[in-house]
PDB file of C-alpha atoms and ligand atoms in Angstrom:
ATOM      1  CA  MET A 296     -17.809  -6.043  -1.446  1.00 95.00           C
ATOM      2  CA  GLU A 297     -15.438  -8.914  -2.166  1.00 97.00           C
ATOM      3  CA  LEU A 298     -11.672  -9.131  -1.820  1.00 98.00           C
ATOM      4  CA  THR A 299      -9.748 -11.045  -4.486  1.00 97.00           C
ATOM      5  CA  LYS A 300      -6.259 -11.237  -5.902  1.00 98.00           C
ATOM      6  CA  ALA A 301      -5.650  -8.976  -8.901  1.00 98.00           C
ATOM      7  CA  LYS A 302      -5.630 -10.098 -12.531  1.00 98.00           C
ATOM      8  CA  LEU A 303      -3.627  -8.568 -15.352  1.00 98.00           C
ATOM      9  CA  SER A 304      -6.909  -7.417 -16.885  1.00 98.00           C
ATOM     10  CA  ASP A 305      -7.477  -5.242 -13.755  1.00 98.00           C
ATOM     11  CA  ILE A 306      -4.476  -3.013 -14.415  1.00 98.00           C
ATOM     12  CA  ALA A 307      -6.270  -0.361 -16.516  1.00 98.00           C
ATOM     13  CA  GLN A 308      -8.993   0.101 -13.857  1.00 98.00           C
ATOM     14  CA  MET A 309      -6.389   0.129 -11.071  1.00 98.00           C
ATOM     15  CA  GLN A 310      -4.446   2.881 -12.845  1.00 98.00           C
ATOM     16  CA  ASN A 311      -7.620   4.970 -13.287  1.00 98.00           C
ATOM     17  CA  LEU A 312      -8.544   4.598  -9.632  1.00 98.00           C
ATOM     18  CA  VAL A 313      -5.114   5.597  -8.306  1.00 98.00           C
ATOM     19  CA  LYS A 314      -4.420   8.445 -10.752  1.00 97.00           C
ATOM     20  CA  PRO A 315      -5.915  11.277  -8.608  1.00 97.00           C
ATOM     21  CA  TYR A 316      -3.828  10.148  -5.616  1.00 96.00           C
ATOM     22  CA  ILE A 317      -0.669  10.029  -7.733  1.00 94.00           C
ATOM     23  CA  ASP A 318      -1.427  13.589  -8.872  1.00 93.00           C
ATOM     24  CA  GLU A 319      -1.888  14.629  -5.222  1.00 91.00           C
ATOM     25  CA  GLY A 320       1.472  13.033  -4.338  1.00 88.00           C
ATOM     26  CA  LEU A 321      -0.153  10.515  -1.969  1.00 91.00           C
ATOM     27  CA  VAL A 322       0.748   7.361  -3.919  1.00 92.00           C
ATOM     28  CA  LEU A 323       3.783   6.630  -6.070  1.00 91.00           C
ATOM     29  CA  ALA A 324       3.141   6.143  -9.795  1.00 94.00           C
ATOM     30  CA  ARG A 325       3.856   2.644 -11.117  1.00 95.00           C
ATOM     31  CA  SER A 326       3.881   1.812 -14.809  1.00 96.00           C
ATOM     32  CA  ASP A 327       1.627  -0.852 -16.319  1.00 98.00           C
ATOM     33  CA  ASP A 328       4.687  -3.064 -16.763  1.00 98.00           C
ATOM     34  CA  GLU A 329       5.765  -2.665 -13.138  1.00 96.00           C
ATOM     35  CA  THR A 330       2.215  -3.359 -11.951  1.00 98.00           C
ATOM     36  CA  ALA A 331       2.037  -6.462 -14.172  1.00 98.00           C
ATOM     37  CA  ASN A 332       5.383  -7.629 -12.870  1.00 97.00           C
ATOM     38  CA  MET A 333       4.056  -7.464  -9.285  1.00 97.00           C
ATOM     39  CA  ILE A 334       0.438  -8.421 -10.030  1.00 98.00           C
ATOM     40  CA  ARG A 335       0.551 -11.290  -7.521  1.00 98.00           C
ATOM     41  CA  SER A 336       1.197  -8.813  -4.700  1.00 98.00           C
ATOM     42  CA  TYR A 337      -2.110  -6.940  -5.159  1.00 98.00           C
ATOM     43  CA  THR A 338      -5.406  -7.508  -3.360  1.00 98.00           C
ATOM     44  CA  ILE A 339      -8.448  -5.891  -4.926  1.00 98.00           C
ATOM     45  CA  ALA A 340     -11.779  -4.833  -3.414  1.00 98.00           C
ATOM     46  CA  ARG A 341     -14.653  -5.167  -5.885  1.00 97.00           C
ATOM     47  CA  GLU A 342     -18.281  -4.163  -5.792  1.00 96.00           C
ATOM     48  CA  GLY A 343     -20.585  -5.292  -8.581  1.00 91.00           C
ATOM     49  CA  GLY A 344     -17.582  -6.128 -10.739  1.00 87.00           C
ATOM     50  CA  ALA A 345     -16.019  -2.660 -10.368  1.00 96.00           C
ATOM     51  CA  ILE A 346     -12.708  -2.147  -8.585  1.00 98.00           C
ATOM     52  CA  ILE A 347     -13.242   0.148  -5.585  1.00 98.00           C
ATOM     53  CA  GLY A 348      -9.853  -0.213  -3.908  1.00 98.00           C
ATOM     54  CA  PHE A 349      -6.585  -2.099  -3.797  1.00 98.00           C
ATOM     55  CA  ALA A 350      -3.172  -2.378  -2.175  1.00 98.00           C
ATOM     56  CA  ALA A 351      -0.050  -4.493  -2.510  1.00 98.00           C
ATOM     57  CA  LEU A 352       1.944  -6.614  -0.096  1.00 98.00           C
ATOM     58  CA  TYR A 353       5.484  -6.325  -1.381  1.00 96.00           C
ATOM     59  CA  ILE A 354       8.230  -8.583  -0.032  1.00 95.00           C
ATOM     60  CA  TYR A 355      11.683  -7.161   0.685  1.00 91.00           C
ATOM     61  CA  THR A 356      13.280 -10.011   2.664  1.00 91.00           C
ATOM     62  CA  PRO A 357      12.152 -13.386   4.091  1.00 95.00           C
ATOM     63  CA  LYS A 358      11.145 -11.451   7.239  1.00 95.00           C
ATOM     64  CA  LEU A 359      10.030  -8.043   5.992  1.00 94.00           C
ATOM     65  CA  GLY A 360       7.140  -6.994   3.755  1.00 95.00           C
ATOM     66  CA  GLU A 361       5.502  -3.674   2.955  1.00 95.00           C
ATOM     67  CA  ILE A 362       1.893  -2.619   2.422  1.00 97.00           C
ATOM     68  CA  ARG A 363       1.984  -0.080  -0.361  1.00 95.00           C
ATOM     69  CA  SER A 364      -0.033   1.528  -3.139  1.00 96.00           C
ATOM     70  CA  LEU A 365      -3.170   1.554  -0.951  1.00 98.00           C
ATOM     71  CA  ALA A 366      -6.023   3.387  -2.654  1.00 98.00           C
ATOM     72  CA  VAL A 367      -9.812   3.428  -2.287  1.00 98.00           C
ATOM     73  CA  ALA A 368     -12.078   5.247  -4.755  1.00 98.00           C
ATOM     74  CA  LYS A 369     -13.049   8.653  -3.298  1.00 97.00           C
ATOM     75  CA  GLU A 370     -16.789   7.922  -3.309  1.00 96.00           C
ATOM     76  CA  ARG A 371     -16.235   4.630  -1.434  1.00 97.00           C
ATOM     77  CA  GLN A 372     -14.009   5.943   1.366  1.00 97.00           C
ATOM     78  CA  ASN A 373     -14.787   5.859   5.109  1.00 97.00           C
ATOM     79  CA  ARG A 374     -16.870   2.676   4.838  1.00 97.00           C
ATOM     80  CA  GLY A 375     -14.219   0.189   5.898  1.00 98.00           C
ATOM     81  CA  VAL A 376     -12.924  -0.777   2.436  1.00 98.00           C
ATOM     82  CA  GLY A 377      -9.327   0.347   3.092  1.00 98.00           C
ATOM     83  CA  GLY A 378      -9.387  -1.330   6.482  1.00 98.00           C
ATOM     84  CA  ALA A 379     -10.629  -4.610   4.996  1.00 98.00           C
ATOM     85  CA  ILE A 380      -7.838  -4.579   2.395  1.00 98.00           C
ATOM     86  CA  VAL A 381      -5.165  -3.933   5.048  1.00 98.00           C
ATOM     87  CA  GLN A 382      -6.590  -6.707   7.244  1.00 98.00           C
ATOM     88  CA  LYS A 383      -6.469  -9.132   4.310  1.00 98.00           C
ATOM     89  CA  LEU A 384      -2.853  -8.229   3.535  1.00 98.00           C
ATOM     90  CA  ILE A 385      -1.878  -8.716   7.184  1.00 98.00           C
ATOM     91  CA  GLU A 386      -3.428 -12.208   7.017  1.00 98.00           C
ATOM     92  CA  GLU A 387      -1.525 -12.888   3.793  1.00 98.00           C
ATOM     93  CA  ALA A 388       1.726 -11.748   5.437  1.00 98.00           C
ATOM     94  CA  LYS A 389       1.096 -14.112   8.363  1.00 98.00           C
ATOM     95  CA  THR A 390       0.368 -17.019   6.020  1.00 98.00           C
ATOM     96  CA  LEU A 391       3.577 -16.335   4.123  1.00 98.00           C
ATOM     97  CA  GLY A 392       5.567 -16.320   7.360  1.00 98.00           C
ATOM     98  CA  LEU A 393       6.668 -12.688   7.316  1.00 98.00           C
ATOM     99  CA  GLU A 394       7.632 -11.248  10.701  1.00 97.00           C
ATOM    100  CA  GLN A 395       7.203  -7.528  10.065  1.00 96.00           C
ATOM    101  CA  ILE A 396       5.221  -5.290   7.749  1.00 96.00           C
ATOM    102  CA  LEU A 397       6.270  -1.746   7.109  1.00 94.00           C
ATOM    103  CA  THR A 398       4.360   1.108   5.577  1.00 94.00           C
ATOM    104  CA  LEU A 399       5.088   4.737   4.799  1.00 90.00           C
ATOM    105  CA  THR A 400       2.030   6.934   5.033  1.00 92.00           C
ATOM    106  CA  TYR A 401       0.444  10.328   5.657  1.00 91.00           C
ATOM    107  CA  ARG A 402      -2.362   8.472   7.492  1.00 91.00           C
ATOM    108  CA  ALA A 403      -0.515   7.044  10.504  1.00 95.00           C
ATOM    109  CA  SER A 404      -3.700   6.830  12.622  1.00 96.00           C
ATOM    110  CA  PHE A 405      -5.363   4.668   9.950  1.00 97.00           C
ATOM    111  CA  PHE A 406      -2.600   2.040  10.320  1.00 97.00           C
ATOM    112  CA  GLU A 407      -2.217   2.357  14.089  1.00 97.00           C
ATOM    113  CA  ARG A 408      -5.607   0.736  14.637  1.00 96.00           C
ATOM    114  CA  PHE A 409      -4.153  -2.503  13.205  1.00 98.00           C
ATOM    115  CA  GLY A 410      -1.243  -2.356  15.656  1.00 98.00           C
ATOM    116  CA  PHE A 411       1.314  -0.614  13.434  1.00 97.00           C
ATOM    117  CA  LYS A 412       3.766   1.449  15.493  1.00 96.00           C
ATOM    118  CA  GLU A 413       5.820   4.410  14.390  1.00 94.00           C
ATOM    119  CA  ALA A 414       9.417   3.478  13.558  1.00 89.00           C
ATOM    120  CA  PRO A 415      12.472   5.622  12.868  1.00 83.00           C
ATOM    121  CA  LYS A 416      12.480   6.289   9.132  1.00 74.00           C
ATOM    122  CA  GLU A 417      16.141   5.278   8.987  1.00 72.00           C
ATOM    123  CA  GLU A 418      15.044   1.738   9.938  1.00 70.00           C
ATOM    124  CA  VAL A 419      13.055   1.339   6.718  1.00 70.00           C
ATOM    125  CA  TRP A 420      14.875   3.779   4.511  1.00 66.00           C
ATOM    126  CA  HIS A 421      17.513   1.437   3.084  1.00 68.00           C
ATOM    127  CA  HIS A 422      14.813  -0.969   1.856  1.00 69.00           C
ATOM    128  CA  LYS A 423      12.866   1.674   0.043  1.00 69.00           C
ATOM    129  CA  VAL A 424      15.065   4.533  -0.921  1.00 64.00           C
ATOM    130  CA  TRP A 425      16.706   3.314  -4.126  1.00 60.00           C
ATOM    131  CA  GLU A 426      13.661   1.405  -5.294  1.00 69.00           C
ATOM    132  CA  ASP A 427      10.831   3.868  -4.646  1.00 73.00           C
ATOM    133  CA  CYS A 428      11.749   7.073  -2.804  1.00 67.00           C
ATOM    134  CA  ILE A 429      14.149   8.152  -5.512  1.00 64.00           C
ATOM    135  CA  ARG A 430      11.170   8.309  -7.918  1.00 68.00           C
ATOM    136  CA  CYS A 431       8.895  10.214  -5.526  1.00 69.00           C
ATOM    137  CA  LYS A 432       8.208  13.880  -6.161  1.00 70.00           C
ATOM    138  CA  HIS A 433       8.696  14.603  -2.437  1.00 70.00           C
ATOM    139  CA  PHE A 434      12.174  13.044  -2.304  1.00 65.00           C
ATOM    140  CA  PRO A 435      14.335  13.795  -0.310  1.00 64.00           C
ATOM    141  CA  ILE A 436      12.021  15.893   1.932  1.00 65.00           C
ATOM    142  CA  CYS A 437       9.675  13.134   3.066  1.00 68.00           C
ATOM    143  CA  ASN A 438       6.864  13.977   5.485  1.00 75.00           C
ATOM    144  CA  GLU A 439       5.419  10.484   5.554  1.00 82.00           C
ATOM    145  CA  THR A 440       5.459   8.474   8.766  1.00 89.00           C
ATOM    146  CA  ALA A 441       7.170   5.086   8.793  1.00 90.00           C
ATOM    147  CA  LEU A 442       5.252   2.414  10.695  1.00 94.00           C
ATOM    148  CA  ILE A 443       6.001  -1.226  11.394  1.00 95.00           C
ATOM    149  CA  LEU A 444       3.657  -4.035  12.433  1.00 97.00           C
ATOM    150  CA  LYS A 445       5.252  -7.007  14.182  1.00 97.00           C
ATOM    151  CA  ILE A 446       3.219 -10.102  13.369  1.00 94.00           C
TER     152      ILE A 446
HETATM  153  C1  LIG B  17      -6.238   5.883   3.126  1.00 94.99           C
HETATM  154  C2  LIG B  17      -7.417   5.209   2.419  1.00 94.99           C
HETATM  155  C3  LIG B  17      -6.918   4.039   1.622  1.00 94.99           C
HETATM  156  C4  LIG B  17      -8.400   4.717   3.480  1.00 94.99           C
HETATM  157  O1  LIG B  17      -9.440   3.985   2.827  1.00 94.99           O
HETATM  158  P1  LIG B  17     -10.915   3.891   3.429  1.00 94.99           P
HETATM  159  O2  LIG B  17     -11.650   2.894   2.658  1.00 94.99           O
HETATM  160  O3  LIG B  17     -11.478   5.261   3.556  1.00 94.99           O
HETATM  161  O4  LIG B  17     -10.550   3.301   4.854  1.00 94.99           O
HETATM  162  P2  LIG B  17     -11.584   2.889   6.009  1.00 94.99           P
HETATM  163  O5  LIG B  17     -12.973   3.223   5.606  1.00 94.99           O
HETATM  164  O6  LIG B  17     -11.272   1.505   6.405  1.00 94.99           O
HETATM  165  O7  LIG B  17     -11.099   3.842   7.174  1.00 94.99           O
HETATM  166  C5  LIG B  17     -11.108   5.263   7.023  1.00 94.99           C
HETATM  167  C6  LIG B  17     -11.727   5.904   8.220  1.00 94.99           C
HETATM  168  O8  LIG B  17     -13.114   5.640   8.200  1.00 94.99           O
HETATM  169  C7  LIG B  17     -13.503   5.078   9.449  1.00 94.99           C
HETATM  170  N1  LIG B  17     -14.530   4.080   9.136  1.00 94.99           N
HETATM  171  C8  LIG B  17     -14.333   2.829   8.715  1.00 94.99           C
HETATM  172  N2  LIG B  17     -15.508   2.197   8.522  1.00 94.99           N
HETATM  173  C9  LIG B  17     -16.465   3.106   8.805  1.00 94.99           C
HETATM  174  C10 LIG B  17     -17.856   3.082   8.782  1.00 94.99           C
HETATM  175  N3  LIG B  17     -18.532   1.958   8.446  1.00 94.99           N
HETATM  176  N4  LIG B  17     -18.505   4.195   9.116  1.00 94.99           N
HETATM  177  C11 LIG B  17     -17.825   5.308   9.468  1.00 94.99           C
HETATM  178  N5  LIG B  17     -16.495   5.396   9.503  1.00 94.99           N
HETATM  179  C12 LIG B  17     -15.820   4.314   9.183  1.00 94.99           C
HETATM  180  C13 LIG B  17     -12.276   4.469  10.024  1.00 94.99           C
HETATM  181  O9  LIG B  17     -12.298   4.464  11.433  1.00 94.99           O
HETATM  182  C14 LIG B  17     -11.163   5.327   9.491  1.00 94.99           C
HETATM  183  O10 LIG B  17     -10.814   6.386  10.343  1.00 94.99           O
HETATM  184  P3  LIG B  17      -9.253   6.713  10.597  1.00 94.99           P
HETATM  185  O11 LIG B  17      -8.591   6.941   9.260  1.00 94.99           O
HETATM  186  O12 LIG B  17      -9.287   7.933  11.436  1.00 94.99           O
HETATM  187  O13 LIG B  17      -8.690   5.503  11.252  1.00 94.99           O
HETATM  188  C15 LIG B  17      -8.178   6.197   1.510  1.00 94.99           C
HETATM  189  O14 LIG B  17      -8.507   7.356   2.243  1.00 94.99           O
HETATM  190  C16 LIG B  17      -7.413   6.603   0.270  1.00 94.99           C
HETATM  191  O15 LIG B  17      -7.475   5.941  -0.757  1.00 94.99           O
HETATM  192  N6  LIG B  17      -6.709   7.743   0.367  1.00 94.99           N
HETATM  193  C17 LIG B  17      -6.011   8.308  -0.761  1.00 94.99           C
HETATM  194  C18 LIG B  17      -4.832   7.464  -1.124  1.00 94.99           C
HETATM  195  C19 LIG B  17      -3.835   7.393  -0.004  1.00 94.99           C
HETATM  196  O16 LIG B  17      -3.629   8.321   0.763  1.00 94.99           O
HETATM  197  N7  LIG B  17      -3.178   6.252   0.027  1.00 94.99           N
HETATM  198  C20 LIG B  17      -2.048   6.056   0.875  1.00 94.99           C
HETATM  199  C21 LIG B  17      -2.399   5.538   2.181  1.00 94.99           C
HETATM  200  S1  LIG B  17      -0.885   4.832   2.808  1.00 94.99           S
END
């Protein structure tokens, strides 16, 4: 497996990979245009040329970023791919000089092993609500856990 930054030509494969999780309500749908607009934020895991997972490090403020849109192909899960992507994005956040990374997830324990700690949702809400939550099918009853990593 190799980790690389995304290219615009990856978008179609990324959309195919994430579609089942969008349908399950685990990941928020993003259009091709939105994905292209933020293509620099994505890190991709590849195996033999095929995309097997990806996630984005999105920047809200000079201090705060978010890991979002994390998805690993079903048949490649539980082999460390998701963990490797998160680790890479944490390194990227450090290099950029971010101080905190937030994430909203149904898999709190997955993020806790990197040092993420649960945070009151209100702390992250104002960053996310008008940009993303408003488009989520679970809004406004959100059962995700908000977590923050101080780096
Ligand atoms: C969440 C998700 C990205 C995790 O990806 P993944 O590649 O399975 O992640 P990892 O393999 O690094 O870790 C998954 C589990 O496998 C375990 N694991 C990692 N490497 C392993 C290995 N070599 N052998 C056995 N188990 C392993 C980890 O300990 C982890 O357990 P935990 O979740 O209880 O902490 C993936 O399940 C997914 O795409 N889910 C659907 C989309 C989704 O929910 N996205 C939103 C997440 S915010």
